[in-house]
Tab-separated table of C-alpha atoms and ligand atoms in Angstrom:
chain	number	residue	atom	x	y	z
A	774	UNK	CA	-1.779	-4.355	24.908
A	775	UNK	CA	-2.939	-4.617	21.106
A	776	UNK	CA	-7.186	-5.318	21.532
A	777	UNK	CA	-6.764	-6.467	25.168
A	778	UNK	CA	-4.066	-9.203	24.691
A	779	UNK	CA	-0.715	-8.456	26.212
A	780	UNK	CA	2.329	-7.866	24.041
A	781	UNK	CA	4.375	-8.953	26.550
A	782	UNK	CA	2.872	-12.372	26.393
A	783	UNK	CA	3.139	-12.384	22.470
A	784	UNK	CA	7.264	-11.208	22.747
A	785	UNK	CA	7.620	-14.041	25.317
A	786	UNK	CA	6.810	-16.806	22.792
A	787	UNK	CA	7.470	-15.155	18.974
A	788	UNK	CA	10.895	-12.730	20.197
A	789	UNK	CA	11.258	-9.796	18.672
A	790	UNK	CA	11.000	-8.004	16.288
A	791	UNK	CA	7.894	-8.499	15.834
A	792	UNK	CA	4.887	-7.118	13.495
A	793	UNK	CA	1.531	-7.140	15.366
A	794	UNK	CA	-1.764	-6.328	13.636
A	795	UNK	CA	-4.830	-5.936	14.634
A	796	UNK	CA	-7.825	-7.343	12.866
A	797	UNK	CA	-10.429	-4.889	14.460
A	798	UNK	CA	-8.566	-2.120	13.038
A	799	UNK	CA	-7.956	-3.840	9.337
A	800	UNK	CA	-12.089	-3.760	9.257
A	801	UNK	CA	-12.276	-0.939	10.945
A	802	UNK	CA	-10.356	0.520	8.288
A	803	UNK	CA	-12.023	-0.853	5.116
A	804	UNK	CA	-15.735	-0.393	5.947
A	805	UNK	CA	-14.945	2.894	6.595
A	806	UNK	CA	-14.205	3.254	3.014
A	807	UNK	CA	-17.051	0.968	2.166
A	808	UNK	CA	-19.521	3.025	4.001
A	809	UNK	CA	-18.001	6.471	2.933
A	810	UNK	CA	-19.188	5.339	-0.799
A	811	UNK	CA	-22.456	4.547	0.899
A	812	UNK	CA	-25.710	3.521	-2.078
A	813	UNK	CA	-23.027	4.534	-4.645
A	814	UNK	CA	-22.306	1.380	-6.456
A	815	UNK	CA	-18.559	0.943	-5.459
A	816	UNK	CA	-15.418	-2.208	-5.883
A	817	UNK	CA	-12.741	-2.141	-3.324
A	818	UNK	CA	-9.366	-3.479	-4.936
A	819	UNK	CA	-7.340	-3.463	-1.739
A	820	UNK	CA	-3.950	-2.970	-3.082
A	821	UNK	CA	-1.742	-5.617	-2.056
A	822	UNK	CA	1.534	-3.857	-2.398
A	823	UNK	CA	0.315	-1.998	1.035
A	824	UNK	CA	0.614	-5.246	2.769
A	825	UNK	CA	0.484	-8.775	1.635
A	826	UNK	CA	0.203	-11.146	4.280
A	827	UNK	CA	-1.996	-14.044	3.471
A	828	UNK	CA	-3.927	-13.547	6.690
A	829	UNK	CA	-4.560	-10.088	6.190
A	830	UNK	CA	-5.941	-11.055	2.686
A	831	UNK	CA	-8.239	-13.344	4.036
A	832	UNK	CA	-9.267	-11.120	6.591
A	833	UNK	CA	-10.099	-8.474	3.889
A	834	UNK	CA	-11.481	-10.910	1.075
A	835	UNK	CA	-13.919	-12.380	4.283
A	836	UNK	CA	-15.101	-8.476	3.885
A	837	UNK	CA	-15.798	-8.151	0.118
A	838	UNK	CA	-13.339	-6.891	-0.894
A	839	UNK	CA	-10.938	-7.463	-4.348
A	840	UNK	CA	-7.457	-7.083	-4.705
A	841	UNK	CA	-5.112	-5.007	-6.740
A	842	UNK	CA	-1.947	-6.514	-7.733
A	843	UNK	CA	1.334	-4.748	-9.047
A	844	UNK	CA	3.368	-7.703	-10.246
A	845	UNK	CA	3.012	-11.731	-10.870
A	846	UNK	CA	3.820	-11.928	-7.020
A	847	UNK	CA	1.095	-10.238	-6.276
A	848	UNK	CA	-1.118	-11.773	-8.472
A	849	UNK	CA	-0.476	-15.067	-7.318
A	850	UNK	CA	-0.454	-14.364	-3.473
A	851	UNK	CA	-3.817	-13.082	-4.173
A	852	UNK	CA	-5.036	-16.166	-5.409
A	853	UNK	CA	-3.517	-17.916	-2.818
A	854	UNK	CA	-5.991	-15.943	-0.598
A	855	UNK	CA	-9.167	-16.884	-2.191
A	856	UNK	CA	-9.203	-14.031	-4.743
A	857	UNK	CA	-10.834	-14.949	-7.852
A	858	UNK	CA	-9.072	-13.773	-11.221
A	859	UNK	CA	-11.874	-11.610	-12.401
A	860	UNK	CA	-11.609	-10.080	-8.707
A	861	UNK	CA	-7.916	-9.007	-9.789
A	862	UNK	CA	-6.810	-5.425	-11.137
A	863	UNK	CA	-3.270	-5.493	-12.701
A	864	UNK	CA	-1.591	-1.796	-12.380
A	865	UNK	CA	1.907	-1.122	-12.203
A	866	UNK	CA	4.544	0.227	-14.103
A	867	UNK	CA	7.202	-1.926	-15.989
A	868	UNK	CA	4.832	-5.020	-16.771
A	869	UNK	CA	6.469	-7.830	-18.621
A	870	UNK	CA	6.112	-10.148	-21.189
A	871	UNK	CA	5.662	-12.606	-19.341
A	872	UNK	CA	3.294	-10.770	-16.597
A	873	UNK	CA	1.056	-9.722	-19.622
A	874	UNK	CA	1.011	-13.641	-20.851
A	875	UNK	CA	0.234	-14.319	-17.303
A	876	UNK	CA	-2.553	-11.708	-16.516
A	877	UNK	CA	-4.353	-12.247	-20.148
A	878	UNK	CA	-4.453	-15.815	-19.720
A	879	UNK	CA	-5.984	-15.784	-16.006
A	880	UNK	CA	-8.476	-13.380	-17.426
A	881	UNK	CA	-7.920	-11.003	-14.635
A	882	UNK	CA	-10.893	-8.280	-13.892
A	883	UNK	CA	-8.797	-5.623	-15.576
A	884	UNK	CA	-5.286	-4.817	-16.537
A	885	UNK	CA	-4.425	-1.194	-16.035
A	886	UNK	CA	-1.721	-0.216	-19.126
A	887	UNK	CA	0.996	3.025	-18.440
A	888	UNK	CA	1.908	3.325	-22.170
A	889	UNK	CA	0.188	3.331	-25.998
A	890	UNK	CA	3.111	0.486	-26.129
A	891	UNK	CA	2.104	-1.694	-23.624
A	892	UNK	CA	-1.432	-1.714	-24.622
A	893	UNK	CA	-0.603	-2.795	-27.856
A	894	UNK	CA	1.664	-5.521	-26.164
A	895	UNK	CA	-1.735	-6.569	-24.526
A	896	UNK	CA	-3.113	-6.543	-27.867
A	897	UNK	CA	-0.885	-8.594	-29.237
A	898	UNK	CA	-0.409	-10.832	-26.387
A	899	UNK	CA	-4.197	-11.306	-26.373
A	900	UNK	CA	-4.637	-12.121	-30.301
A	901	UNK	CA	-1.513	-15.219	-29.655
A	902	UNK	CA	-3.818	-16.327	-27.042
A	903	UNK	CA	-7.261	-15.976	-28.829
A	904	UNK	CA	-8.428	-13.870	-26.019
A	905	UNK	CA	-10.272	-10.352	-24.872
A	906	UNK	CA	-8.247	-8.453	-22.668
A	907	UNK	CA	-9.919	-6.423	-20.036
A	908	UNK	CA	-7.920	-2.823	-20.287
A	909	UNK	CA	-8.074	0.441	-19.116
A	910	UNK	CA	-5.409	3.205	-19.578
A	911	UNK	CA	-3.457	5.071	-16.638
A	912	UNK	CA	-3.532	8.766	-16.952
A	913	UNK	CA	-1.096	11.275	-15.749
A	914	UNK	CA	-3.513	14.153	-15.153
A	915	UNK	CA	0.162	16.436	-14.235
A	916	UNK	CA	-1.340	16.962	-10.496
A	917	UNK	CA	0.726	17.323	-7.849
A	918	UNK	CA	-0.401	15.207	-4.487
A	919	UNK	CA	1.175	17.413	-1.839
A	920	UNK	CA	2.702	14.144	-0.295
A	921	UNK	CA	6.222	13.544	-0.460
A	922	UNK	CA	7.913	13.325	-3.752
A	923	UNK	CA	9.123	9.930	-3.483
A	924	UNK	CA	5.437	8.678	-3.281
A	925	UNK	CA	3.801	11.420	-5.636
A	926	UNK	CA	2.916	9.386	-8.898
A	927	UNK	CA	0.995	12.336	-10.861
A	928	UNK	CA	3.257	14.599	-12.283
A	929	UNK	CA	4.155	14.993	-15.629
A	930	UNK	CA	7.735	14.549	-14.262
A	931	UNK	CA	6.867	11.105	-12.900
A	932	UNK	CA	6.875	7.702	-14.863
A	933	UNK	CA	3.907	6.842	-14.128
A	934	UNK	CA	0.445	6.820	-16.619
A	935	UNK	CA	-0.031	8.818	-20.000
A	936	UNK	CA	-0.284	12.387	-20.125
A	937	UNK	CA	-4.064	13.517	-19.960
A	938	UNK	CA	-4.303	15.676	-23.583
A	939	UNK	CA	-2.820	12.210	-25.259
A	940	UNK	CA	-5.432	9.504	-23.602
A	941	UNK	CA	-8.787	10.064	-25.537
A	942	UNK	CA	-6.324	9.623	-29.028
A	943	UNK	CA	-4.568	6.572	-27.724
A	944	UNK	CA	-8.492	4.979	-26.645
A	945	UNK	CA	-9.824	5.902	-30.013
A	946	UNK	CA	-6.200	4.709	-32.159
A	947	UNK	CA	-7.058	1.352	-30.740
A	948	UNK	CA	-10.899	0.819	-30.124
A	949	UNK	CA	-11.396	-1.309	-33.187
A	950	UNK	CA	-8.128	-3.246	-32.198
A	951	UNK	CA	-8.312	-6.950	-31.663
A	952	UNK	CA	-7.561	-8.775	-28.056
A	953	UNK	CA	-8.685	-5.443	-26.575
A	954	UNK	CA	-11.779	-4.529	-24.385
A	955	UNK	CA	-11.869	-1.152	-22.811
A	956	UNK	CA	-13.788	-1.587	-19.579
A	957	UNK	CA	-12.459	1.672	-17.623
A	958	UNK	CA	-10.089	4.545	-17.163
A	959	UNK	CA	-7.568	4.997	-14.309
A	960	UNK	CA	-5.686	7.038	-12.360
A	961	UNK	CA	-3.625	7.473	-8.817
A	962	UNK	CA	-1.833	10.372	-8.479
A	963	UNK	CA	0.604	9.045	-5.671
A	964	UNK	CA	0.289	7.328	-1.806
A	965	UNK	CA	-0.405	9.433	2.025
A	966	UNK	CA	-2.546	12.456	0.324
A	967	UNK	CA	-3.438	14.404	3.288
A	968	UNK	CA	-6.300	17.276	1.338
A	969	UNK	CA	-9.075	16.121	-0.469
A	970	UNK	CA	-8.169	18.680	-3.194
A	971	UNK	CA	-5.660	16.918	-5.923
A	972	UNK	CA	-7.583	13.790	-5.177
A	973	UNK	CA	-10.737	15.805	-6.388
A	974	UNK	CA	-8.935	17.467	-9.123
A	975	UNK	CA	-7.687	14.209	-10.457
A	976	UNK	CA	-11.194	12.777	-10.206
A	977	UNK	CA	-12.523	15.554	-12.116
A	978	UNK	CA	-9.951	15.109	-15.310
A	979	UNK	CA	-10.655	10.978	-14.902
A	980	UNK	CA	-14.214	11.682	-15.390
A	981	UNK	CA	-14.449	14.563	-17.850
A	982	UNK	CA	-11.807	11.770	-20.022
A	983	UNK	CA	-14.948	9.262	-19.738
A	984	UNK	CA	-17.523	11.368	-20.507
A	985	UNK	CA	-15.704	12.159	-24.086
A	986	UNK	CA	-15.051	8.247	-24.373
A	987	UNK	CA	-18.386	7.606	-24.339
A	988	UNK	CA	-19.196	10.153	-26.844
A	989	UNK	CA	-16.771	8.701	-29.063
A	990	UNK	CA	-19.136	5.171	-28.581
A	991	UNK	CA	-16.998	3.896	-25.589
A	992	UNK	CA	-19.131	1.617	-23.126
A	993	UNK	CA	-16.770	2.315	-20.134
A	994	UNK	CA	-18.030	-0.281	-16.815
A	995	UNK	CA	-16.309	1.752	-14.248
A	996	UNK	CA	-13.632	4.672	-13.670
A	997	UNK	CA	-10.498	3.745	-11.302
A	998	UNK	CA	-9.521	6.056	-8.868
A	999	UNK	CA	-6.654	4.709	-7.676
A	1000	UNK	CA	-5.885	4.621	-3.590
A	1001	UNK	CA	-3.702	7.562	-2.028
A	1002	UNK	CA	-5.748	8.653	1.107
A	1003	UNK	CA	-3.527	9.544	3.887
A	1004	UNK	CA	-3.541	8.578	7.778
A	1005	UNK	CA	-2.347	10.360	10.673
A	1006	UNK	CA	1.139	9.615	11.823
A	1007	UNK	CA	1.135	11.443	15.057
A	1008	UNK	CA	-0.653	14.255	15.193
A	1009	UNK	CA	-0.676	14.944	11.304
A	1010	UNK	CA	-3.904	16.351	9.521
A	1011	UNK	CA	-5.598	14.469	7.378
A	1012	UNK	CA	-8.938	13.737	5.811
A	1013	UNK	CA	-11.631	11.766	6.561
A	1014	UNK	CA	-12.668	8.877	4.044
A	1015	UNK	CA	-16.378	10.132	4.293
A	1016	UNK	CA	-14.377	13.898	3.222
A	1017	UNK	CA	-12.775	12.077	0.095
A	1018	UNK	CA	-15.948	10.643	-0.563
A	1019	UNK	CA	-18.307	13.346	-0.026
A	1020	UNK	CA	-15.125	15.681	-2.533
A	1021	UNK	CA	-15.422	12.918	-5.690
A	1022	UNK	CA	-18.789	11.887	-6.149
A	1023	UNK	CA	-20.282	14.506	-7.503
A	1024	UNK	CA	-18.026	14.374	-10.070
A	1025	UNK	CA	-18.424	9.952	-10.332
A	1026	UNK	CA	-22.064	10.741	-10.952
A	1027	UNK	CA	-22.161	12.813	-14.207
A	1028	UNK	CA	-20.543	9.306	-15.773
A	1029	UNK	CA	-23.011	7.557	-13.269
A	1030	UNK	CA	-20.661	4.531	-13.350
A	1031	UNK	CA	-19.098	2.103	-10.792
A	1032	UNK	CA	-15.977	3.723	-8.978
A	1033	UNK	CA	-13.501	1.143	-8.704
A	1034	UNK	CA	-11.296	2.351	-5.267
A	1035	UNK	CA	-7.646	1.147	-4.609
A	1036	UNK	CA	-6.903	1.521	-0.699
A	1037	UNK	CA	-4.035	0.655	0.621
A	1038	UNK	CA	-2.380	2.596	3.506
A	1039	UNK	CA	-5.638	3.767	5.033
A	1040	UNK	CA	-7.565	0.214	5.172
A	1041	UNK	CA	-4.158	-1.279	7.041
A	1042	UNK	CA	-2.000	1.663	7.906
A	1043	UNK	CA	-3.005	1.933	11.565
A	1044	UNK	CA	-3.577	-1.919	12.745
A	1045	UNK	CA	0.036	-2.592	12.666
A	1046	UNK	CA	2.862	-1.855	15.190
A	1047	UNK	CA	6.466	-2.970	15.347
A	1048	UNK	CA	7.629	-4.170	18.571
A	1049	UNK	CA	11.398	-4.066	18.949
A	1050	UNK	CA	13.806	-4.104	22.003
A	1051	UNK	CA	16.444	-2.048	23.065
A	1052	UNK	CA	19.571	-3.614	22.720
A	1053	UNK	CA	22.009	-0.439	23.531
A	1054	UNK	CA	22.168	2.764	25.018
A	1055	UNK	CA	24.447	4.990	24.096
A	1056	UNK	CA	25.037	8.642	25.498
A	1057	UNK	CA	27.615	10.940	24.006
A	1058	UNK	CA	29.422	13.939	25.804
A	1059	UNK	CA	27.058	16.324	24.001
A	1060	UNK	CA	24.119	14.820	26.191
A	1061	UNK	CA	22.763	13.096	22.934
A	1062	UNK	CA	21.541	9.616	23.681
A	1063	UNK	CA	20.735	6.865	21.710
A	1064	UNK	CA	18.330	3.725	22.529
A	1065	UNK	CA	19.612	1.339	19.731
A	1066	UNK	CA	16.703	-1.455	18.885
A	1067	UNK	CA	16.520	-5.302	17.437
A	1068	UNK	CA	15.020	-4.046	14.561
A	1069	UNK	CA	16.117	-1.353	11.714
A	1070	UNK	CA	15.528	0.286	8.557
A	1071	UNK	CA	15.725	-3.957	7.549
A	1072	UNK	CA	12.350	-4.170	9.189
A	1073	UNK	CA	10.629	-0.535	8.978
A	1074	UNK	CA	12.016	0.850	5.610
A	1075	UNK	CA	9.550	4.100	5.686
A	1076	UNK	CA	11.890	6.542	7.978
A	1077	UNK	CA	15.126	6.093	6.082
A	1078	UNK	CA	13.629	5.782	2.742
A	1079	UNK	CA	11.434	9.267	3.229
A	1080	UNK	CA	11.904	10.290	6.028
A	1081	UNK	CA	8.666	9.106	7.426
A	1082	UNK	CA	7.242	10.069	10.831
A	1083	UNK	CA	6.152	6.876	13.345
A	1084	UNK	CA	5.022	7.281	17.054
A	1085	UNK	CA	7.020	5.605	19.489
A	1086	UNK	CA	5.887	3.803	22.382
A	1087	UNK	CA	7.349	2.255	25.418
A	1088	UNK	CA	5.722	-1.089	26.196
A	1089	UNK	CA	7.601	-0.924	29.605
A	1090	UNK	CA	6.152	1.463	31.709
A	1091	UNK	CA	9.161	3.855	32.506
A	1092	UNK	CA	9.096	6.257	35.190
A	1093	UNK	CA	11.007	9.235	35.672
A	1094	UNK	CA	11.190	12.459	33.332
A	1095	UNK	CA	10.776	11.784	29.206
A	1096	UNK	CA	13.894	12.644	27.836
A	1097	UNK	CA	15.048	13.303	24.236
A	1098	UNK	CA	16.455	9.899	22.593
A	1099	UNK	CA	17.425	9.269	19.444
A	1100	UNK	CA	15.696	6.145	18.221
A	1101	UNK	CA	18.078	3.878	16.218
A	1102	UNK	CA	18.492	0.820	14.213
A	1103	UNK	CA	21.353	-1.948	14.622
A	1104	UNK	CA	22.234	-1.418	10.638
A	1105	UNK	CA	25.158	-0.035	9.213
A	1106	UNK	CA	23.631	3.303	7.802
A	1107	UNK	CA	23.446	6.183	8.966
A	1108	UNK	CA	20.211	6.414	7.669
A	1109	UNK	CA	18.472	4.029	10.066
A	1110	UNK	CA	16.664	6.271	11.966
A	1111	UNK	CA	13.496	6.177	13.534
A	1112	UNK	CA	13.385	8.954	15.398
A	1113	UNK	CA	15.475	11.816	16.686
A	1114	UNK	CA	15.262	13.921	19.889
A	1115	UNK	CA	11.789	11.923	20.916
A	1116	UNK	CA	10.719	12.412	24.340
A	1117	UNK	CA	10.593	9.081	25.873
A	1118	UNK	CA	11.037	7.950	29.572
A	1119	UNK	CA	14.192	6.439	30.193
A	1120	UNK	CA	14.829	3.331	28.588
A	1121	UNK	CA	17.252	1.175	29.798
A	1122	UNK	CA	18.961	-2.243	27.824
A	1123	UNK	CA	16.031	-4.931	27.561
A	1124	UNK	CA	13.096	-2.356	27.582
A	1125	UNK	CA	10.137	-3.327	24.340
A	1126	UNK	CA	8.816	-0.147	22.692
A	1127	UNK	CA	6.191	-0.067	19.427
A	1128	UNK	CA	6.930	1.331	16.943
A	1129	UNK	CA	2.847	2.373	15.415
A	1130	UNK	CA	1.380	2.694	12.721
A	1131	UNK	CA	3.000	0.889	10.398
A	1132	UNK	CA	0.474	-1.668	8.829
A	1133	UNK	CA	1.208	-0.183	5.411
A	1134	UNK	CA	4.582	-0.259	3.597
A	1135	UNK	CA	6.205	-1.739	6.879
A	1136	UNK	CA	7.026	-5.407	6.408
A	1137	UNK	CA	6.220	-5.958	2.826
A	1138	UNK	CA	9.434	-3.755	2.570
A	1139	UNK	CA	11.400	-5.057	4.960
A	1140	UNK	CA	14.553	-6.794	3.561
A	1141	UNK	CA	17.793	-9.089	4.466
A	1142	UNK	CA	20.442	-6.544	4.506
A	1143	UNK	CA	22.955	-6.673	6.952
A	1144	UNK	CA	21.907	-10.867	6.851
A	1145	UNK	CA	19.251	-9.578	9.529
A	1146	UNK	CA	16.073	-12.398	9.539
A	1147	UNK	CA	12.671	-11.029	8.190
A	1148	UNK	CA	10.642	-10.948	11.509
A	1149	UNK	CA	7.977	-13.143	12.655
A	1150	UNK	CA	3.989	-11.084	12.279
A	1151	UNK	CA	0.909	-12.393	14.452
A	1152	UNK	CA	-2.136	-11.155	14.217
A	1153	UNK	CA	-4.947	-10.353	17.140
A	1154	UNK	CA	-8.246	-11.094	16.715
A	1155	UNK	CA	-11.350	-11.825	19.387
A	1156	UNK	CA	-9.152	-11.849	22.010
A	1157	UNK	CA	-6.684	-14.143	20.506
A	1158	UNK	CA	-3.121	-13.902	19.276
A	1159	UNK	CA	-1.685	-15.956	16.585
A	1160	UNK	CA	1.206	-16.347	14.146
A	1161	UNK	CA	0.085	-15.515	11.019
A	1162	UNK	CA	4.199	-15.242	9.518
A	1163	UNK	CA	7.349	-17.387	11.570
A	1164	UNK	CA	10.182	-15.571	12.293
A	1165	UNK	CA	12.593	-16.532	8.712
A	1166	UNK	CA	15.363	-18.534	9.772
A	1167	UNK	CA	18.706	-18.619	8.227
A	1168	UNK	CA	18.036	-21.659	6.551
A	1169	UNK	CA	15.516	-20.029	4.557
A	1170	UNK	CA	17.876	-17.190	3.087
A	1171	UNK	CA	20.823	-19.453	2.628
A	1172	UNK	CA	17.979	-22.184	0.061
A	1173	UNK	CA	18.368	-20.185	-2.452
A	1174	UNK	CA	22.046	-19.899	-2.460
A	1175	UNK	CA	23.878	-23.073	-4.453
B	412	PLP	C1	-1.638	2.105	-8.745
B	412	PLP	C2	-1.729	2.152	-7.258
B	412	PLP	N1	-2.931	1.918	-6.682
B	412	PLP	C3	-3.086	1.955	-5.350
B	412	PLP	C4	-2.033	2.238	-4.513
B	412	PLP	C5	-2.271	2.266	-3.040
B	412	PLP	O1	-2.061	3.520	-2.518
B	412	PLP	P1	-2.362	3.825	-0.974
B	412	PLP	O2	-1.693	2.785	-0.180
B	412	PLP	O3	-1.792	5.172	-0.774
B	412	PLP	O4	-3.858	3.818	-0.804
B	412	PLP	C6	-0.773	2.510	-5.063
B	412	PLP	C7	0.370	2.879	-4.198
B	412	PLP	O5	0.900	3.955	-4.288
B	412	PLP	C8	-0.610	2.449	-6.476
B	412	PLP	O6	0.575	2.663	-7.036
């Protein structure tokens, strides 16, 4: 059951595989972060590269909250959702031309620069235009996230931001420049942070970088955090939003101004599960056994990509003895993986599982490889099911080929 309404039911009409959410749990997950800031004046930019289904945007916009986009796509499937420009944070590595034309002229609430160069791109894109661009400048405070490396963003080995001791000299090289307004200063030091330290740490450099902007006559609206707060996969440790909170704001309060927050994974991490069925079992001589789903790394890119943890389910009620099974895709890598020696009950050819947790990075990555269909998504809500995404069809991959 997902909220009360059988998946069975769901699997019956939409096939698999299938991405169910649950709305309780998207709100469930964003006021938690919403009340851990409590009185302290606070924006949530939910960051859309987390998961971008127009639904769930609605469903989150319906809350109060803003969006943070990492590329025109973004940007515009915000929109589409009822987010107003100004509502809009632009971050992200690797912006182009024609993104920066794009986000100046929209006005967006603030574009977030990585480099000295593509500020003055900004500039310059803002002076053709006759415009004010809202900025603030990515730091690299050289922190290390404790997460995996593939999703740690703070390092002074990572691409991402400018390195700390060089930010106040690129704010003050350009405060008198045209086309530019510097509202804030940001930073996210990577995705799944699991101790409240780095997060703290990285706070701490963001807002001891403010305070000497303002001495140098900066008026700063807010300081960007960034997202990065970890959920539980399984049994993992991890902290509390009210923990994060209660770690950063004594440090938000000696600059005393807005915190602008960019959740992804923990607002939507948990209200999603992939349902799949087994199409295969396989045993080998060695006793090893293999339940081989519908769906793959195509659908659920997480496990082979870093080796990412998901509990599995069986939505069939087994009986017997769990066994170890090795939990496998239908693609041609060896890679797709879900899980290996997982007790499960015995499965047979037919069976559904759910695959949980995967509201975050799950089907915004999923991809066509192997020709495989990008699978249908419904969401539950009040006791209701619907389809908030069809199943693609392969009429829909092949439009684009001429
Ligand atoms: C700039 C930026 N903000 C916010 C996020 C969202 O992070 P998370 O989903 O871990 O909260 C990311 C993703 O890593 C990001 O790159």
């Amino acid at each position: 059951m997902c909220d009360g309404v059988s998946i069975r039911e769901m699997v019956a009409s939409v096939g698999t595989p299938l991405y169910v959410y649950s709305a309780q749990s998207i709100r469930d997950g964003y006021l938690s972060i919403d009340d851990a800031f409590g009185e302290y004046p606070h924006y949530i930019h939910y960051a859309l590269k987390a998961n971008s289904t127009l639904s769930i945007l609605r469903l989150l916009r319906e809350l109060g909250s803003r969006a943070d986009a990492n590329s025109s796509g973004e940007i515009e499937v915000a929109r589409r959702a009822g987010f107003q420009p100004r509502e809009i944070i632009f971050t992200g590595v690797g912006k182009t031309r024609l993104e920066l034309e794009e986000a100046v002229s929209l006005d967006l609430g603030i574009i977030n620069a990585e480099s000295p160069g593509e500020l003055d791109r900004i500039a310059e894109v803002a002076q053709a235009q006759g415009r004010e661009a809202r900025v603030a400048v990515r730091i690299n405070p050289d922190i290390d996230a404790k997460s995996h490396p593939n999703i740690s963003t703070g390092l002074k080995t990572n691409k991402f931001g400018v390195p700390l001791q060089e930010a106040r000299t690129i704010y003050r090289e350009r405060q008198k420049l045209s086309g530019l307004k510097f509202a804030g200063v940001h930073v996210h030091i990577g995705s799944q942070i699991t101790s409240t330290e780095p997060l703290q740490r990285a706070v701490k450099a963001l807002t001891m970088l403010a305070l000497e902007l303002k001495d140098d006559g900066f008026l700063l609206e807010h300081l960007d955090i960034g997202g990065g707060l970890g959920i539980a996969y399984g049994e993992q440790a991890v902290i509390t939003p009210v923990e994060y909170a209660v770690s950063v704001l004594p440090h938000l309060k000696r600059v005393g101004i807005p915190v602008v927050l960019e959740p992804g994974r923990s607002i939507v991490g948990h209200s999603g599960a992939l349902v799949a069925k087994v199409v295969d079992i396989k045993r080998y001589p060695d006793n090893r056994r293999f339940a081989v789903l519908d769906a793959g790394m195509g659908e659920l890119m997480r496990p082979a990509l870093y080796g990412s943890f998901h509990p599995i389910v069986p939505i069939t009620p087994g009986t017997g003895e769990p066994i170890p099974w090795d939990v496998v895709g239908p693609i041609c890598e060896s890679s797709d993986i879900f899980s290996q020696d997982l007790l499960l009950p015995p499965l047979e050819v037919n069976d559904l599982v759910a695959i949980l947790d995967v509201g975050a990075y799950g089907s915004v990555m999923a991809s066509n490889y192997n020709r495989r269909l990008l699978p249908a998504e419904v969401l539950v809500d009040n006791g209701q099911w619907k389809v908030i995404r069809r199943r693609q069809t392969p009429e829909d991959v092949l439009s684009l080929e001429l």
